Tab-separated table of C-alpha atoms and ligand atoms in Angstrom:
chain	number	residue	atom	x	y	z
A	1	MET	CA	-14.624	12.678	1.963
A	2	LYS	CA	-12.125	15.553	3.707
A	3	CYS	CA	-10.240	18.231	1.632
A	4	THR	CA	-6.801	19.448	3.492
A	5	ALA	CA	-6.486	22.455	1.451
A	6	ALA	CA	-7.880	23.043	-1.959
A	7	LYS	CA	-7.683	26.751	-3.102
A	8	GLY	CA	-7.360	28.659	-6.627
A	9	ALA	CA	-9.778	26.882	-8.919
A	10	ALA	CA	-10.501	28.746	-11.689
A	11	GLU	CA	-14.139	29.351	-11.580
A	12	SER	CA	-15.218	29.741	-15.209
A	13	THR	CA	-14.750	26.488	-17.455
A	14	VAL	CA	-15.261	23.718	-14.783
A	15	LYS	CA	-14.082	20.208	-16.097
A	16	THR	CA	-15.372	17.274	-15.065
A	17	PHE	CA	-12.985	14.263	-13.862
A	18	TYR	CA	-13.283	10.754	-12.611
A	19	ILE	CA	-10.571	8.869	-11.442
A	20	GLU	CA	-10.133	4.901	-10.631
A	21	THR	CA	-7.502	3.854	-8.717
A	22	PHE	CA	-5.873	0.314	-8.630
A	23	GLY	CA	-3.523	-1.402	-6.918
A	24	CYS	CA	-1.664	-0.509	-3.145
A	25	GLN	CA	-1.806	2.382	-0.701
A	26	MET	CA	0.796	4.010	-2.642
A	27	ASN	CA	-1.474	4.174	-5.869
A	28	ALA	CA	-4.320	5.081	-3.831
A	29	HIS	CA	-2.487	8.050	-2.067
A	30	ASP	CA	-1.008	9.140	-5.386
A	31	SER	CA	-4.413	9.276	-6.537
A	32	GLU	CA	-5.354	11.750	-3.341
A	33	LYS	CA	-2.981	13.977	-4.309
A	34	VAL	CA	-3.639	13.824	-8.342
A	35	VAL	CA	-6.914	14.566	-7.111
A	36	GLY	CA	-5.874	17.789	-4.892
A	37	THR	CA	-3.807	18.700	-7.746
A	38	LEU	CA	-6.914	18.527	-10.106
A	39	LEU	CA	-9.455	20.205	-7.871
A	40	ASN	CA	-6.391	23.041	-7.755
A	41	GLN	CA	-6.536	23.507	-11.564
A	42	GLY	CA	-10.252	24.024	-11.217
A	43	TYR	CA	-11.396	20.606	-12.265
A	44	SER	CA	-14.689	19.328	-10.463
A	45	GLN	CA	-14.611	15.395	-9.699
A	46	VAL	CA	-17.417	13.505	-10.412
A	47	PRO	CA	-18.505	9.647	-9.233
A	48	THR	CA	-18.740	7.769	-12.542
A	49	PRO	CA	-17.060	7.712	-15.853
A	50	ASP	CA	-20.603	8.447	-17.483
A	51	GLU	CA	-20.518	11.910	-16.053
A	52	ALA	CA	-16.936	12.587	-16.617
A	53	GLU	CA	-15.366	15.081	-19.227
A	54	LEU	CA	-11.865	13.517	-18.270
A	55	VAL	CA	-11.429	9.776	-17.025
A	56	PHE	CA	-8.192	8.924	-15.244
A	57	TYR	CA	-7.309	5.463	-14.238
A	58	ASN	CA	-4.439	4.904	-12.014
A	59	THR	CA	-2.704	1.634	-12.732
A	60	CYS	CA	-1.255	-1.017	-11.347
A	61	SER	CA	1.213	-3.631	-12.857
A	62	ILE	CA	2.916	-5.875	-10.084
A	63	ARG	CA	0.740	-8.729	-11.776
A	64	ASP	CA	-0.278	-9.551	-15.071
A	65	LYS	CA	-4.038	-9.651	-14.218
A	66	ALA	CA	-3.785	-5.997	-12.160
A	67	GLU	CA	-2.390	-5.019	-15.596
A	68	GLN	CA	-5.137	-6.353	-17.585
A	69	LYS	CA	-7.703	-4.530	-15.599
A	70	VAL	CA	-7.092	-1.198	-17.003
A	71	PHE	CA	-7.143	-2.221	-20.586
A	72	HIS	CA	-10.689	-4.041	-20.087
A	73	ARG	CA	-11.619	-0.341	-18.387
A	74	LEU	CA	-10.520	1.421	-21.647
A	75	ASP	CA	-11.906	-1.329	-23.895
A	76	GLN	CA	-15.409	-0.599	-22.284
A	77	PHE	CA	-14.705	3.179	-23.976
A	78	LYS	CA	-13.720	2.331	-26.951
A	79	LYS	CA	-17.068	2.921	-29.099
A	80	ASN	CA	-18.874	4.978	-26.764
A	81	GLY	CA	-15.921	7.029	-25.368
A	82	LYS	CA	-16.363	9.977	-28.246
A	83	GLY	CA	-16.312	13.548	-26.295
A	84	LYS	CA	-14.195	11.847	-23.351
A	85	THR	CA	-10.483	12.682	-22.500
A	86	PHE	CA	-8.800	9.467	-21.379
A	87	ALA	CA	-5.703	9.640	-19.200
A	88	VAL	CA	-3.420	6.462	-18.220
A	89	LEU	CA	-1.145	7.150	-14.763
A	90	GLY	CA	0.447	5.231	-12.650
A	91	CYS	CA	2.808	1.867	-12.810
A	92	VAL	CA	0.932	0.397	-16.360
A	93	ALA	CA	1.655	3.887	-17.952
A	94	GLN	CA	5.092	3.992	-17.130
A	95	GLN	CA	5.941	0.267	-18.375
A	96	GLU	CA	4.080	0.440	-21.247
A	97	GLY	CA	4.392	4.276	-22.493
A	98	GLU	CA	3.798	5.625	-25.518
A	99	ARG	CA	2.567	1.733	-26.657
A	100	ILE	CA	-0.824	2.638	-24.699
A	101	PHE	CA	-1.628	5.034	-27.608
A	102	GLU	CA	-1.316	2.068	-29.664
A	103	LYS	CA	-3.172	-0.702	-27.687
A	104	ALA	CA	-5.920	2.087	-26.669
A	105	PRO	CA	-6.223	4.828	-29.203
A	106	HIS	CA	-8.634	6.866	-27.144
A	107	VAL	CA	-6.174	7.777	-24.882
A	108	SER	CA	-4.552	11.016	-24.597
A	109	LEU	CA	-2.142	10.889	-21.478
A	110	VAL	CA	0.051	8.831	-20.154
A	111	CYS	CA	1.797	9.862	-16.955
A	112	GLY	CA	4.144	7.782	-14.814
A	113	SER	CA	4.125	8.338	-10.858
A	114	ALA	CA	7.778	9.794	-11.100
A	115	SER	CA	6.508	12.947	-13.396
A	116	TYR	CA	3.083	13.535	-11.565
A	117	ASN	CA	5.008	16.929	-9.955
A	118	LYS	CA	4.688	18.040	-13.682
A	119	LEU	CA	0.975	17.154	-14.118
A	120	PRO	CA	-0.407	20.697	-14.158
A	121	GLU	CA	1.628	21.466	-17.102
A	122	LEU	CA	0.677	18.346	-18.964
A	123	LEU	CA	-2.930	19.258	-18.251
A	124	VAL	CA	-2.531	22.635	-19.835
A	125	GLN	CA	-1.150	20.496	-23.262
A	126	LEU	CA	-4.499	18.375	-22.952
A	127	GLU	CA	-6.506	21.734	-22.596
A	128	THR	CA	-5.037	23.213	-25.647
A	129	GLY	CA	-5.702	20.431	-27.690
A	130	ASN	CA	-2.945	18.305	-27.796
A	131	ARG	CA	-3.461	14.945	-28.444
A	132	ARG	CA	-1.375	12.272	-27.163
A	133	VAL	CA	0.809	13.783	-24.087
A	134	THR	CA	3.182	11.827	-22.188
A	135	GLY	CA	5.085	12.464	-18.549
A	136	LEU	CA	7.417	9.365	-18.505
A	137	SER	CA	11.130	10.441	-17.390
A	138	LEU	CA	12.290	8.689	-14.505
A	139	ASP	CA	15.518	11.072	-14.347
A	140	THR	CA	14.479	12.937	-11.508
A	141	ASP	CA	15.323	13.674	-7.571
A	142	LEU	CA	12.052	15.117	-6.955
A	143	THR	CA	9.485	13.693	-4.931
A	144	PHE	CA	5.487	14.758	-5.881
A	145	GLU	CA	4.971	16.645	-2.848
A	146	THR	CA	1.607	18.719	-3.078
A	147	PRO	CA	-0.217	21.094	-0.348
A	148	VAL	CA	-3.320	19.987	-1.915
A	149	THR	CA	-4.027	16.370	-1.555
A	150	ARG	CA	-7.855	15.515	-1.328
A	151	ARG	CA	-7.416	12.472	1.563
A	152	ASP	CA	-10.454	10.051	1.418
A	153	ASN	CA	-10.476	8.895	4.819
A	154	PRO	CA	-11.189	11.310	7.732
A	155	HIS	CA	-9.045	10.125	10.278
A	156	ARG	CA	-6.398	8.167	9.141
A	157	ALA	CA	-3.886	9.757	6.444
A	158	TYR	CA	-1.031	8.843	4.618
A	159	ILE	CA	2.466	10.519	4.209
A	160	THR	CA	4.806	9.417	1.470
A	161	ILE	CA	8.125	9.653	2.909
A	162	ILE	CA	10.220	7.828	0.227
A	163	GLU	CA	9.348	7.109	-3.242
A	164	GLY	CA	10.842	4.813	-5.982
A	165	CYS	CA	12.941	1.640	-5.357
A	166	ASP	CA	16.975	0.685	-5.428
A	167	LYS	CA	16.435	-3.087	-4.776
A	168	SER	CA	16.219	-5.367	-7.636
A	169	CYS	CA	13.895	-8.497	-6.502
A	170	ALA	CA	14.284	-10.824	-9.718
A	171	TYR	CA	10.313	-10.740	-10.229
A	172	CYS	CA	9.495	-7.004	-9.394
A	173	VAL	CA	8.574	-3.899	-11.702
A	174	VAL	CA	8.566	-1.671	-9.257
A	175	PRO	CA	12.347	-0.531	-10.051
A	176	PHE	CA	11.205	0.115	-13.331
A	177	THR	CA	7.926	1.959	-12.803
A	178	ARG	CA	8.565	4.348	-10.042
A	179	GLY	CA	12.170	4.800	-10.398
A	180	PRO	CA	15.069	4.976	-8.032
A	181	GLU	CA	14.778	6.028	-4.315
A	182	ARG	CA	14.020	9.644	-3.323
A	183	SER	CA	13.476	10.594	0.287
A	184	ARG	CA	11.759	13.378	1.478
A	185	THR	CA	13.068	15.689	4.082
A	186	SER	CA	12.459	14.990	7.474
A	187	ALA	CA	11.388	18.507	8.178
A	188	SER	CA	8.376	18.153	5.333
A	189	VAL	CA	7.544	14.865	7.168
A	190	ILE	CA	6.908	16.463	10.013
A	191	ALA	CA	5.562	19.624	8.932
A	192	GLU	CA	2.472	17.726	6.927
A	193	ALA	CA	2.384	15.487	10.029
A	194	SER	CA	1.438	18.568	12.303
A	195	GLU	CA	-0.500	20.119	9.662
A	196	LEU	CA	-2.787	16.885	9.368
A	197	ALA	CA	-2.878	17.196	13.207
A	198	ARG	CA	-4.435	20.513	13.468
A	199	ALA	CA	-6.759	19.205	10.611
A	200	GLY	CA	-8.033	16.686	12.913
A	201	TYR	CA	-6.194	13.862	12.100
A	202	SER	CA	-5.200	11.035	14.939
A	203	GLU	CA	-3.364	8.355	12.524
A	204	ILE	CA	-0.743	8.744	10.446
A	205	GLN	CA	0.627	5.779	8.171
A	206	LEU	CA	4.157	6.644	6.724
A	207	LEU	CA	4.156	4.655	3.035
A	208	GLY	CA	7.142	3.851	0.640
A	209	GLN	CA	8.185	0.941	-1.277
A	210	ASN	CA	11.035	0.210	1.357
A	211	VAL	CA	10.821	2.625	4.412
A	212	ASN	CA	13.327	1.418	6.179
A	213	SER	CA	15.821	2.719	3.656
A	214	TYR	CA	14.570	6.424	4.479
A	215	ARG	CA	17.443	8.389	4.750
A	216	ASP	CA	17.001	12.344	5.411
A	217	PRO	CA	18.448	14.326	2.804
A	218	SER	CA	18.990	17.323	5.090
A	219	PRO	CA	21.798	17.957	7.441
A	220	ALA	CA	19.627	16.398	9.768
A	221	GLY	CA	20.109	13.260	8.558
A	222	TRP	CA	17.727	11.190	9.906
A	223	ASP	CA	17.193	7.308	9.628
A	224	PHE	CA	13.909	5.580	9.866
A	225	ALA	CA	13.687	4.785	13.302
A	226	LYS	CA	14.412	8.465	14.026
A	227	LEU	CA	11.938	9.575	11.567
A	228	LEU	CA	8.795	7.036	12.970
A	229	ASP	CA	9.578	8.010	16.670
A	230	GLN	CA	9.745	11.968	15.702
A	231	VAL	CA	6.403	11.412	13.896
A	232	GLY	CA	4.897	9.669	17.106
A	233	ARG	CA	5.664	12.669	19.111
A	234	VAL	CA	3.791	14.986	16.877
A	235	ASP	CA	1.210	16.973	19.349
A	236	GLY	CA	-2.096	15.431	18.569
A	237	ILE	CA	-0.974	12.005	17.039
A	238	ARG	CA	-2.177	9.022	18.508
A	239	ARG	CA	-1.163	6.212	15.788
A	240	VAL	CA	1.703	5.846	13.456
A	241	ARG	CA	2.007	2.708	11.020
A	242	PHE	CA	4.526	2.174	8.272
A	243	THR	CA	4.579	0.022	5.024
A	244	THR	CA	6.292	-1.641	3.519
A	245	SER	CA	9.397	-3.048	5.320
A	246	HIS	CA	12.085	-4.731	3.486
A	247	PRO	CA	14.088	-7.419	5.862
A	248	ARG	CA	17.250	-6.095	4.581
A	249	ASP	CA	17.109	-2.959	5.681
A	250	PHE	CA	14.586	-3.642	8.673
A	251	VAL	CA	17.034	-2.515	12.182
A	252	LYS	CA	16.426	-3.609	15.765
A	253	GLU	CA	16.114	0.662	16.363
A	254	ILE	CA	12.905	0.046	14.571
A	255	ILE	CA	11.424	-2.187	17.518
A	256	ASP	CA	13.461	-0.121	19.920
A	257	ALA	CA	11.582	2.645	19.078
A	258	ILE	CA	8.196	1.092	18.697
A	259	ASP	CA	8.946	-0.198	22.421
A	260	ALA	CA	10.060	3.571	23.655
A	261	ASN	CA	7.008	5.061	21.808
A	262	PRO	CA	3.243	4.095	22.500
A	263	ALA	CA	1.910	6.044	19.616
A	264	LEU	CA	3.805	3.502	17.254
A	265	CYS	CA	1.399	0.601	16.704
A	266	ASN	CA	2.563	-2.786	17.204
A	267	HIS	CA	1.991	-3.885	14.045
A	268	VAL	CA	4.872	-4.760	11.782
A	269	HIS	CA	4.548	-6.158	8.100
A	270	LEU	CA	7.451	-7.771	7.119
A	271	PRO	CA	7.572	-9.447	3.719
A	272	ALA	CA	9.257	-12.813	3.150
A	273	GLN	CA	8.124	-13.994	0.411
A	274	SER	CA	9.785	-17.451	0.423
A	275	GLY	CA	10.659	-19.202	3.523
A	276	SER	CA	13.365	-21.321	1.283
A	277	SER	CA	17.001	-19.790	1.466
A	278	ARG	CA	17.946	-20.755	-2.040
A	279	VAL	CA	14.436	-19.287	-3.278
A	280	LEU	CA	15.338	-16.214	-1.692
A	281	ASP	CA	18.814	-16.025	-2.884
A	282	SER	CA	17.434	-16.639	-6.375
A	283	MET	CA	14.625	-14.083	-5.854
A	284	GLN	CA	17.685	-11.485	-5.107
A	285	ARG	CA	16.057	-10.498	-1.631
A	286	LEU	CA	19.272	-10.093	0.000
A	287	TYR	CA	18.562	-11.969	3.090
A	288	THR	CA	18.396	-15.738	4.202
A	289	ARG	CA	15.314	-17.423	5.633
A	290	GLU	CA	17.853	-17.102	9.352
A	291	GLN	CA	18.774	-13.366	8.791
A	292	TYR	CA	14.724	-13.238	8.277
A	293	MET	CA	14.113	-15.148	11.675
A	294	THR	CA	16.456	-12.889	13.452
A	295	ARG	CA	14.085	-9.372	12.749
A	296	ILE	CA	11.112	-11.489	13.879
A	297	ALA	CA	12.916	-12.448	17.041
A	298	TRP	CA	13.319	-9.003	17.700
A	299	MET	CA	9.783	-8.632	17.476
A	300	LYS	CA	8.544	-11.678	19.440
A	301	ALA	CA	10.545	-10.067	22.062
A	302	ALA	CA	9.062	-6.371	22.330
A	303	LYS	CA	7.432	-5.183	25.512
A	304	ARG	CA	4.465	-5.175	23.685
A	305	PRO	CA	2.865	-7.794	21.715
A	306	ILE	CA	3.521	-6.978	18.318
A	307	ALA	CA	1.474	-8.002	15.528
A	308	ILE	CA	3.094	-9.133	12.036
A	309	SER	CA	1.748	-9.908	8.851
A	310	THR	CA	3.790	-10.656	5.496
A	311	ASP	CA	3.744	-11.136	1.772
A	312	ILE	CA	4.934	-14.752	0.147
A	313	ILE	CA	5.134	-15.811	-3.426
A	314	VAL	CA	4.066	-19.092	-4.359
A	315	GLY	CA	5.545	-20.800	-7.664
A	316	PHE	CA	8.882	-18.365	-8.157
A	317	PRO	CA	10.659	-20.200	-10.848
A	318	GLY	CA	12.405	-23.153	-9.743
A	319	GLU	CA	10.294	-23.362	-6.163
A	320	THR	CA	10.659	-27.316	-5.798
A	321	GLU	CA	8.134	-28.912	-3.374
A	322	ALA	CA	11.017	-28.832	-0.428
A	323	ASP	CA	10.930	-25.484	-0.871
A	324	PHE	CA	7.338	-24.814	-1.061
A	325	GLU	CA	7.126	-26.885	2.237
A	326	ALA	CA	10.220	-24.436	3.920
A	327	THR	CA	7.462	-21.775	3.364
A	328	LEU	CA	4.810	-23.717	5.135
A	329	GLU	CA	6.962	-24.673	7.794
A	330	LEU	CA	8.060	-20.767	8.250
A	331	ILE	CA	4.172	-19.523	8.512
A	332	ASP	CA	4.021	-21.876	11.636
A	333	GLU	CA	6.835	-20.900	12.950
A	334	VAL	CA	6.263	-17.335	12.714
A	335	GLU	CA	2.637	-17.325	13.135
A	336	TYR	CA	1.872	-14.416	10.934
A	337	ASP	CA	-1.400	-12.800	12.025
A	338	SER	CA	-2.078	-11.814	8.449
A	339	ILE	CA	-0.638	-12.882	4.862
A	340	PHE	CA	-0.954	-12.044	1.267
A	341	SER	CA	-0.294	-14.512	-0.723
A	342	PHE	CA	0.377	-14.520	-4.520
A	343	LYS	CA	1.033	-16.748	-7.303
A	344	TYR	CA	4.504	-15.693	-9.148
A	345	SER	CA	3.481	-13.461	-12.478
A	346	ARG	CA	5.664	-13.355	-15.164
A	347	ARG	CA	6.449	-9.664	-15.469
A	348	PRO	CA	8.230	-7.329	-18.387
A	349	ASN	CA	12.076	-6.331	-17.803
A	350	THR	CA	12.500	-8.480	-14.640
A	351	VAL	CA	15.466	-11.222	-14.038
A	352	ALA	CA	12.897	-13.812	-13.602
A	353	LEU	CA	11.126	-13.482	-16.928
A	354	ARG	CA	14.747	-15.546	-17.960
A	355	LEU	CA	15.159	-17.846	-15.310
A	356	ASN	CA	14.046	-21.631	-16.457
A	357	ASP	CA	11.653	-24.099	-14.829
A	358	GLN	CA	8.684	-21.858	-14.586
A	359	ILE	CA	5.993	-23.623	-12.358
A	360	PRO	CA	2.765	-24.293	-14.245
A	361	GLU	CA	-0.477	-22.583	-13.308
A	362	GLU	CA	-2.438	-25.195	-11.860
A	363	GLU	CA	0.427	-26.000	-9.413
A	364	LYS	CA	1.121	-22.436	-8.634
A	365	SER	CA	-2.825	-22.649	-7.614
A	366	ARG	CA	-2.567	-25.647	-5.661
A	367	ARG	CA	0.519	-24.483	-3.575
A	368	LEU	CA	-1.752	-21.061	-2.799
A	369	THR	CA	-4.362	-22.912	-2.007
A	370	ILE	CA	-2.861	-24.970	0.853
A	371	LEU	CA	-0.423	-21.752	2.197
A	372	GLN	CA	-3.840	-20.329	2.318
A	373	GLU	CA	-5.519	-23.059	4.244
A	374	LYS	CA	-2.552	-23.556	6.667
A	375	GLN	CA	-2.753	-19.581	7.363
A	376	ARG	CA	-6.501	-19.756	8.201
A	377	ALA	CA	-5.921	-21.891	10.624
A	378	ILE	CA	-3.237	-19.952	12.010
A	379	GLN	CA	-5.357	-16.976	11.965
A	380	VAL	CA	-8.276	-18.609	14.136
A	381	ARG	CA	-5.843	-19.776	16.659
A	382	ARG	CA	-4.118	-16.655	17.028
A	383	ASN	CA	-7.362	-14.302	16.969
A	384	ALA	CA	-9.194	-16.941	19.631
A	385	ALA	CA	-6.246	-15.587	22.149
A	386	TYR	CA	-7.844	-12.433	22.342
A	387	VAL	CA	-11.434	-13.279	23.527
A	388	GLY	CA	-11.658	-11.929	27.065
A	389	THR	CA	-8.710	-9.016	26.430
A	390	VAL	CA	-9.989	-5.588	26.175
A	391	GLU	CA	-8.580	-3.768	22.823
A	392	GLU	CA	-8.191	0.145	22.393
A	393	CYS	CA	-9.924	0.892	18.810
A	394	LEU	CA	-9.986	3.762	16.338
A	395	VAL	CA	-13.642	3.583	15.397
A	396	GLU	CA	-13.759	3.908	11.386
A	397	GLY	CA	-17.730	3.174	10.610
A	398	PHE	CA	-20.846	1.653	11.530
A	399	ASN	CA	-22.373	-1.345	10.330
A	400	GLN	CA	-25.914	-0.778	9.755
A	401	ALA	CA	-26.902	-4.400	8.881
A	402	THR	CA	-25.276	-5.906	12.069
A	403	GLY	CA	-25.525	-2.788	14.402
A	404	GLN	CA	-22.159	-3.049	15.356
A	405	TRP	CA	-19.268	-0.105	15.290
A	406	ILE	CA	-16.444	-1.264	13.481
A	407	GLY	CA	-12.569	-0.230	15.233
A	408	ARG	CA	-9.374	-1.014	14.657
A	409	THR	CA	-6.655	-2.060	17.220
A	410	SER	CA	-3.198	-0.752	17.146
A	411	GLN	CA	-2.342	-4.181	15.937
A	412	ASN	CA	-4.345	-3.661	13.113
A	413	LYS	CA	-7.074	-6.222	13.573
A	414	THR	CA	-10.757	-5.345	12.929
A	415	LEU	CA	-13.172	-4.974	15.907
A	416	ASN	CA	-16.499	-4.886	15.591
A	417	PHE	CA	-18.702	-4.507	18.897
A	418	LEU	CA	-21.806	-2.942	20.498
A	419	ARG	CA	-22.443	-0.233	22.262
A	420	ARG	CA	-25.627	1.227	23.704
A	421	GLY	CA	-26.580	4.876	23.330
A	422	GLU	CA	-26.886	7.066	20.133
A	423	GLU	CA	-23.452	9.414	20.401
A	424	ASP	CA	-21.331	9.131	16.901
A	425	LEU	CA	-18.423	7.402	17.588
A	426	ARG	CA	-16.682	7.663	14.354
A	427	GLY	CA	-12.976	8.992	14.906
A	428	LEU	CA	-12.889	8.272	18.482
A	429	TYR	CA	-10.626	5.899	20.515
A	430	VAL	CA	-12.656	3.277	22.838
A	431	GLU	CA	-12.018	0.381	24.759
A	432	ALA	CA	-13.779	-2.973	23.762
A	433	ARG	CA	-13.709	-6.692	25.498
A	434	VAL	CA	-13.399	-9.105	23.035
A	435	THR	CA	-16.099	-11.839	22.995
A	436	ARG	CA	-15.636	-13.680	19.833
A	437	ALA	CA	-13.014	-14.063	17.438
A	438	GLY	CA	-13.217	-15.420	13.687
A	439	PRO	CA	-9.999	-15.567	11.130
A	440	ASN	CA	-10.154	-12.397	9.654
A	441	SER	CA	-11.750	-10.093	12.781
A	442	LEU	CA	-12.513	-10.236	16.485
A	443	ALA	CA	-15.697	-9.095	17.934
A	444	GLY	CA	-16.947	-7.837	21.131
A	445	GLU	CA	-18.457	-5.016	23.305
A	446	CYS	CA	-17.415	-1.450	24.483
A	447	VAL	CA	-16.443	-1.024	28.177
A	448	ASN	CA	-16.684	2.537	28.348
B	501	SAM	N1	7.901	-2.857	-2.056
B	501	SAM	C1	7.325	-4.060	-1.153
B	501	SAM	C2	8.222	-5.201	-0.779
B	501	SAM	O1	9.151	-5.301	-0.945
B	501	SAM	O2	7.651	-5.788	-0.076
B	501	SAM	C3	6.242	-4.202	-1.796
B	501	SAM	C4	5.686	-4.203	-3.154
B	501	SAM	S1	4.981	-4.815	-4.193
B	501	SAM	C5	3.524	-3.707	-4.483
B	501	SAM	C6	3.646	-6.203	-3.258
B	501	SAM	C7	3.875	-7.313	-3.077
B	501	SAM	O3	3.451	-8.102	-4.338
B	501	SAM	C8	5.416	-8.239	-2.926
B	501	SAM	O4	5.967	-7.948	-1.509
B	501	SAM	C9	5.117	-9.322	-3.467
B	501	SAM	O5	4.771	-10.353	-2.462
B	501	SAM	C10	4.071	-9.081	-4.527
B	501	SAM	N2	4.899	-9.259	-6.061
B	501	SAM	C11	5.866	-8.286	-6.727
B	501	SAM	N3	5.808	-8.967	-7.693
B	501	SAM	C12	5.265	-9.754	-7.920
B	501	SAM	C13	5.083	-10.933	-8.936
B	501	SAM	N4	5.515	-10.842	-10.231
B	501	SAM	N5	4.433	-11.938	-8.931
B	501	SAM	C14	3.492	-12.330	-7.578
B	501	SAM	N6	3.660	-11.459	-6.655
B	501	SAM	C15	4.496	-10.107	-6.975
B	502	SF4	FE1	9.808	-4.534	-5.753
B	502	SF4	FE2	11.511	-5.568	-4.145
B	502	SF4	FE3	11.728	-2.755	-4.679
B	502	SF4	FE4	9.915	-4.399	-2.862
B	502	SF4	S1	12.211	-4.141	-2.446
B	502	SF4	S2	9.654	-2.594	-4.642
B	502	SF4	S3	9.407	-6.381	-3.642
B	502	SF4	S4	11.913	-4.237	-6.249
């Protein structure tokens, strides 16, 4: 754990807190900011809920299963949670609001991500004995900027550049749980990247539900491609990644920026969701398969080989066997380096909830298995092509069991490698020759 700044802790009544995070990288980074805020307020973090006076769950509601997890956790404390204060943060908090107090009466704080900038005052209300505290307003232009982020990774740092989402994909709760889009000023993003570089971070990951729709609210007026390039030019920053992109807003200038600036990693995550234009239309994704493939063609024509990953949903209402076949053809045609694949899950408030022709659960499972098996074979093939090549890796850790260092390539592939000597390589950039490849990782030996 590395702390970029955490000052001003009140020395006297130190309260302990525990936090567990569910869901995406945005949530992971929100938790880093929440932890920083809590430390700054004088709280002290403990590793288990049993040791904590305050228990925070930062939740995800993207699929039903994710949502249920937090209620299982809370149930465990229904009887033996006396003396503890429970707080539900994030997407389930925003979606369920005060209903959480009915479902789990031992919860005292419910706060959505658009209200995190009010956390210090909500914590004061809790401290003064308030039993039901909420922060649920989505009516904000503000982003959650905090100088006291407590970062989990000592080498790679997340920077949020845009919060919320203005799209309305028919299956998705995010616009309801994270509110409308708000971009940060380019000056504050560059200042954070510079400060991180000074603190020793060399890799930055720019975050947003749709980073491509970033619009600098300051007079500088940068778009995403400009911001990406400029972050890659900050002294000391060696690698820049970004997630997530939306095909509708993904412009060729982003690939031009990657081509022109070696600090920008040659990996793009471009969620397709489906290979059928008919399903894409009913998902309200705002692009066709052909338009999606145009973006893929830009990447395939880039100077450096760009690794491509995606998200796919199977079993969206009305998805026929032919639509599913079109998705299988898409993954064959693109030859993704990796995919995240999900069974469609019905979510509250969304348009798809009202669509007829819901696909039975067993059929969704069947399609998911077929898709994942096909993708596994593609990854075996693609990774095998790296055998014999030399790749630059940022060393992220050491595996005691195998005696291998764990590295990550610019293309976001895990490369486990051997190296003689006692030197601690963590945080360093080394070159490794790939000698073996599996579906999910590469293996090799260090050449320097
Ligand atoms: N904003 C990003 C985007 O547009 O791709 C990510 C949103 S979400 C955190 C990540 C992925 O979850 C989506 O790309 C989609 O594949 C999946 N997802 C979202 N809603 C879903 C649902 N109702 N059922 C199944 N998968 C879902
Ligand atoms: Fe959800 Fe679509 Fe927004 Fe992504 S772009 S967060 S899938 S509504």
